[in-house]
CSV table of C-alpha atoms in Angstrom, one decimal:
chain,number,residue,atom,x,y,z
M,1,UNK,CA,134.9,126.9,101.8
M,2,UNK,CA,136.5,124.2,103.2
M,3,UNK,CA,135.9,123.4,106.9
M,4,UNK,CA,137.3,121.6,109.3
M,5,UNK,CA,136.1,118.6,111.3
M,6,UNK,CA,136.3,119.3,115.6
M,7,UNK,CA,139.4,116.8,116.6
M,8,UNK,CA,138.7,113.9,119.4
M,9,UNK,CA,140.3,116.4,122.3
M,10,UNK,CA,138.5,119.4,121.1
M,11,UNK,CA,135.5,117.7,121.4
M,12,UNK,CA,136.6,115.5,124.5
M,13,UNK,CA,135.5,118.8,126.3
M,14,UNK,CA,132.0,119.4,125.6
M,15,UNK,CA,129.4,118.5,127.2
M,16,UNK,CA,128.0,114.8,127.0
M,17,UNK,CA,125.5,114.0,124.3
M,18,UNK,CA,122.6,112.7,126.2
M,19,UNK,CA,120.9,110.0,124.4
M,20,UNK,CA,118.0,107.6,124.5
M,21,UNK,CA,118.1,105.6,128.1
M,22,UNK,CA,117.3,101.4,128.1
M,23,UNK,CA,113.4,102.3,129.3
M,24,UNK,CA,113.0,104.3,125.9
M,25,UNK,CA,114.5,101.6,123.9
M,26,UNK,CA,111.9,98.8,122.4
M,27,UNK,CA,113.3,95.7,120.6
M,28,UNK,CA,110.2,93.7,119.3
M,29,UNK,CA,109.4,90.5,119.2
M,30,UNK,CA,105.8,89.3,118.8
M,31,UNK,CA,103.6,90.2,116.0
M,32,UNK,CA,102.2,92.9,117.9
M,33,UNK,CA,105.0,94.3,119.1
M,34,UNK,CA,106.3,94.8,115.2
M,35,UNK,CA,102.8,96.0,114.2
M,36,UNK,CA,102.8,98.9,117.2
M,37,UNK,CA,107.0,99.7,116.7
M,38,UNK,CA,106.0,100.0,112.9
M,39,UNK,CA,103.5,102.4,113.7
M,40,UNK,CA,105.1,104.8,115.7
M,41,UNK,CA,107.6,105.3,113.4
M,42,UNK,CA,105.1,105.6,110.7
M,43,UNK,CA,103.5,108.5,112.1
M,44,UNK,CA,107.0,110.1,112.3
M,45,UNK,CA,108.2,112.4,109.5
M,46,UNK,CA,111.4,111.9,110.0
M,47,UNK,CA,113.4,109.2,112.2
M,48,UNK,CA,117.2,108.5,113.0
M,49,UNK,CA,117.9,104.9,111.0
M,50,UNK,CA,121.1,103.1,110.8
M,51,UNK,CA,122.2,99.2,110.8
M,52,UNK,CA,124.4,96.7,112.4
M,53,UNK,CA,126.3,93.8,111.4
M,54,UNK,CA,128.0,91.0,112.4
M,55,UNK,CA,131.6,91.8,111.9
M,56,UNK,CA,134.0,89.7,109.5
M,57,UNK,CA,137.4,89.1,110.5
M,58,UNK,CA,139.0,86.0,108.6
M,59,UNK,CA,140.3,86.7,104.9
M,60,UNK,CA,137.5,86.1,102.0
M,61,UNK,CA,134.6,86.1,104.5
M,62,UNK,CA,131.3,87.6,103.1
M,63,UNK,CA,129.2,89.8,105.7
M,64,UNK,CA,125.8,88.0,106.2
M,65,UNK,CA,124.4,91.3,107.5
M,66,UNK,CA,122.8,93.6,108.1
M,67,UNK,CA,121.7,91.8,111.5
M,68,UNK,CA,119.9,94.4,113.1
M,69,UNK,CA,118.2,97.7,111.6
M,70,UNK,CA,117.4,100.7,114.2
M,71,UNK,CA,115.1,103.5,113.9
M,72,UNK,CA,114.7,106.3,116.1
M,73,UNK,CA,111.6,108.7,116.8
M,74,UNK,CA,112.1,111.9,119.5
M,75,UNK,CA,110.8,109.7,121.9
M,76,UNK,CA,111.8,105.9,121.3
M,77,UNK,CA,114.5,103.8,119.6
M,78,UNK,CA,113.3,100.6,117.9
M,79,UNK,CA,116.0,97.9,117.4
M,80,UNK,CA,114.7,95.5,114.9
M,81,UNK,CA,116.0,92.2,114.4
M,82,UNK,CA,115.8,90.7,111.6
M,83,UNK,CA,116.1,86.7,112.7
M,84,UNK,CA,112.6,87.5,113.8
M,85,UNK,CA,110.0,85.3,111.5
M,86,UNK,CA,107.4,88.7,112.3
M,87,UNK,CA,110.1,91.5,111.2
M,88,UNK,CA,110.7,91.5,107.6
M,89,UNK,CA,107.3,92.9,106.7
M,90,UNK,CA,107.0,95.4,109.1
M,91,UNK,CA,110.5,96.7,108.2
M,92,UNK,CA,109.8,96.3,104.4
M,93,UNK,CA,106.8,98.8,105.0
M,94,UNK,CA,108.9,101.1,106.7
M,95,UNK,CA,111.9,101.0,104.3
M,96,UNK,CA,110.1,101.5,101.3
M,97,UNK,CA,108.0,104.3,102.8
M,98,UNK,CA,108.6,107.5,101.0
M,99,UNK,CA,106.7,109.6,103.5
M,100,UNK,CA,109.2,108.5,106.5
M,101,UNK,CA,112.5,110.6,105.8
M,102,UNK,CA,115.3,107.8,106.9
M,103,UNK,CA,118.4,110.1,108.7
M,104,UNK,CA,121.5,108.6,109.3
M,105,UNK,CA,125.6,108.7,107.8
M,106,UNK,CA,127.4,106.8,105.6
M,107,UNK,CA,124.5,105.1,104.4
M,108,UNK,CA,125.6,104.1,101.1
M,109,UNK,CA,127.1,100.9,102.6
M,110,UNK,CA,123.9,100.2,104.4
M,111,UNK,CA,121.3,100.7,101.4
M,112,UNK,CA,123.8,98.3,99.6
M,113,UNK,CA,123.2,95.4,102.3
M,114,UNK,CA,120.0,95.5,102.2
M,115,UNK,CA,119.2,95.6,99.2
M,116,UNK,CA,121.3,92.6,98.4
M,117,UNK,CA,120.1,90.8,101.5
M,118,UNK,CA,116.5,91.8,101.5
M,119,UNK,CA,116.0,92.5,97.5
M,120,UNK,CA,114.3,96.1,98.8
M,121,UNK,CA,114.7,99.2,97.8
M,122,UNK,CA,115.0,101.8,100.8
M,123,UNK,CA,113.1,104.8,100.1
M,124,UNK,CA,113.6,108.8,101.2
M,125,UNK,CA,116.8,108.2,103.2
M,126,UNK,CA,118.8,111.6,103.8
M,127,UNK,CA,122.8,110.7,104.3
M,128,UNK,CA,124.3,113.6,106.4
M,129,UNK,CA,127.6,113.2,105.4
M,130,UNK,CA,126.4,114.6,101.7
M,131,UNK,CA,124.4,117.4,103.6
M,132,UNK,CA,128.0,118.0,105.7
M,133,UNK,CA,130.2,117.6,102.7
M,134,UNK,CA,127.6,120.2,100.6
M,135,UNK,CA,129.1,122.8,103.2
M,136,UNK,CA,132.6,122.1,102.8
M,137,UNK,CA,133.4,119.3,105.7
M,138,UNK,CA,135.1,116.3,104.5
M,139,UNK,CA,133.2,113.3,103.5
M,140,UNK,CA,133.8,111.4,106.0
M,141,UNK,CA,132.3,113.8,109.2
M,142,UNK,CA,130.6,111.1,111.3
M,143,UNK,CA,128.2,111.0,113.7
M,144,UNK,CA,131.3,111.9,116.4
M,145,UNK,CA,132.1,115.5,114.4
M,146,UNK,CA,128.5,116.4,113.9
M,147,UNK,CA,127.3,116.1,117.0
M,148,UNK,CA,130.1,118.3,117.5
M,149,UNK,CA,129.4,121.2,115.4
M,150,UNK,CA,125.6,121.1,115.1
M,151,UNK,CA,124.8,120.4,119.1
M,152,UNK,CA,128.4,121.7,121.0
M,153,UNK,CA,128.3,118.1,122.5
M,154,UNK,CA,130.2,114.8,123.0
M,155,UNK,CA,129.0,111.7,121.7
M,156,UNK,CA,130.8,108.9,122.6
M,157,UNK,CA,131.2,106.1,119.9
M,158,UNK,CA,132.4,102.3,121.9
M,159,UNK,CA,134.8,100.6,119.3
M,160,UNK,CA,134.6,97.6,122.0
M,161,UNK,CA,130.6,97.2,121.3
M,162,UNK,CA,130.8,98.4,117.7
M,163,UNK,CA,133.0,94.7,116.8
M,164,UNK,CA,130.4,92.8,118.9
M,165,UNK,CA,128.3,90.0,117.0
M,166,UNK,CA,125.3,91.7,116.0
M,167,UNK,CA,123.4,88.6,115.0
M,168,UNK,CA,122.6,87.5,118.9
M,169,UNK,CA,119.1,86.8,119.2
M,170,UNK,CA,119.6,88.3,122.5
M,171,UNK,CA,121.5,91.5,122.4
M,172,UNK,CA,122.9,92.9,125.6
M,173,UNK,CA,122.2,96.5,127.5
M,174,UNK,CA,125.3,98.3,125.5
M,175,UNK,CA,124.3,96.9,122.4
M,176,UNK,CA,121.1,98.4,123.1
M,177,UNK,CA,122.8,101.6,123.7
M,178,UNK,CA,124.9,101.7,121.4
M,179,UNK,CA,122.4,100.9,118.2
M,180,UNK,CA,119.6,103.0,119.3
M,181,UNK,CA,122.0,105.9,119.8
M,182,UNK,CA,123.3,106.1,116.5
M,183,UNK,CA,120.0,106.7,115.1
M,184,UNK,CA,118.9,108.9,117.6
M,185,UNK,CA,122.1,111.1,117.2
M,186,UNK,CA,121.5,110.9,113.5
M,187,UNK,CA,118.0,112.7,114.0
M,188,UNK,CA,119.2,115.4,116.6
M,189,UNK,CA,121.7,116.5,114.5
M,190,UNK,CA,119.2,116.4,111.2
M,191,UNK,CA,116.8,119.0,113.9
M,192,UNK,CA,119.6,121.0,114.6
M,193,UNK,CA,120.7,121.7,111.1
M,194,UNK,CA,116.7,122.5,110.6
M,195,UNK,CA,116.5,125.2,113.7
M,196,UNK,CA,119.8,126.8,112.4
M,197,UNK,CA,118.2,127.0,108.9
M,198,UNK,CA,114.7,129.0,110.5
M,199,UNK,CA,117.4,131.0,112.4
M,200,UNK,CA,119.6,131.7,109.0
M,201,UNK,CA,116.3,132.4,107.1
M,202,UNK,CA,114.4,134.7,110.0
């Protein structure tokens, strides 16, 4: 059956999503910061996981990205950049981990970049726009709707820090926010599917 995706006023009255604050956010730098980020998340069965690019506006350019790639436990959101000379091994571990379940939308576009950036193939990811479209909601639900219909809240999306240049080696507090968030939403919504499925199956 088809269904039908919660429109920007219905879901201008819920209440607020309440996401990850800037003391739970951890963007490494040193070698053992990347070692001890890489291990959190690899004791995690699942994590929220998206990327961020630089934008392209003039005609013809290529994207250069992804510029950042963010992963998010229940407890932490881990923003790693990849100008970092210390982050492309710790992130290949995590990427090609098949025991780390990788929750995020849209992420055909995202697999894509990295692969061609990084040559690596990203292991047990979980779109949830294919788990939403599988029960009748149109491809394109977004983070925005799901939060929506899984959790009865808002989440608030910045167009203004989504165009920002991702590629700063020195990204400010709303790009902090706004990165980590997106994962983290990602997984909430990926545990509240789960708890309506043991409620469905009880």
């Amino acid at each position: 059956m088809k269904q039908l995706n919660p429109t920007k006023l219905e879901t201008a009255l819920l209440e607020p999503f309440v996401g990850l604050t800037l003391e739970s956010i951890v963007v490494p730098v040193t070698k053992q910061e990347f070692a001890a980020a890489t291990n959190d998340i690899s004791q995690a069965a699942m994590v929220g996981f998206d990327t961020e690019s630089k934008p392209t506006f003039a005609v013809g350019e290529v994207s250069t990205g992804p510029h950042i790639v963010q992963f998010a436990t229940h407890t932490t959101g881990y923003i790693f950049q990849l100008h970092h000379p210390d982050c492309l091994g710790h992130l290949t571990e995590i990427l090609q981990s098949s025991h780390v379940q990788k929750i995020g939308f849209g992420l055909e576009s995202d697999r894509a970049q990295i692969q061609k950036k990084l040559g690596l193939t990203v292991n047990a990811l979980i779109d949830l726009n294919t788990v939403f479209r599988k029960q009748g909601y149109p491809r394109t639900a977004g983070v925005r709707a799901a939060v929506a219909i899984v959790l009865n809240q808002k989440f608030h999306k910045s167009k203004r820090v989504t165009t920002t240049n991702w590629s700063l080696p020195n990204l400010n507090s709303a790009q902090k926010l706004y990165a980590a968030n997106d994962a983290y939403a990602a997984l909430m919504v990926m545990e509240g599917l789960r708890q309506q499925e043991q409620v469905l199956s009880t």
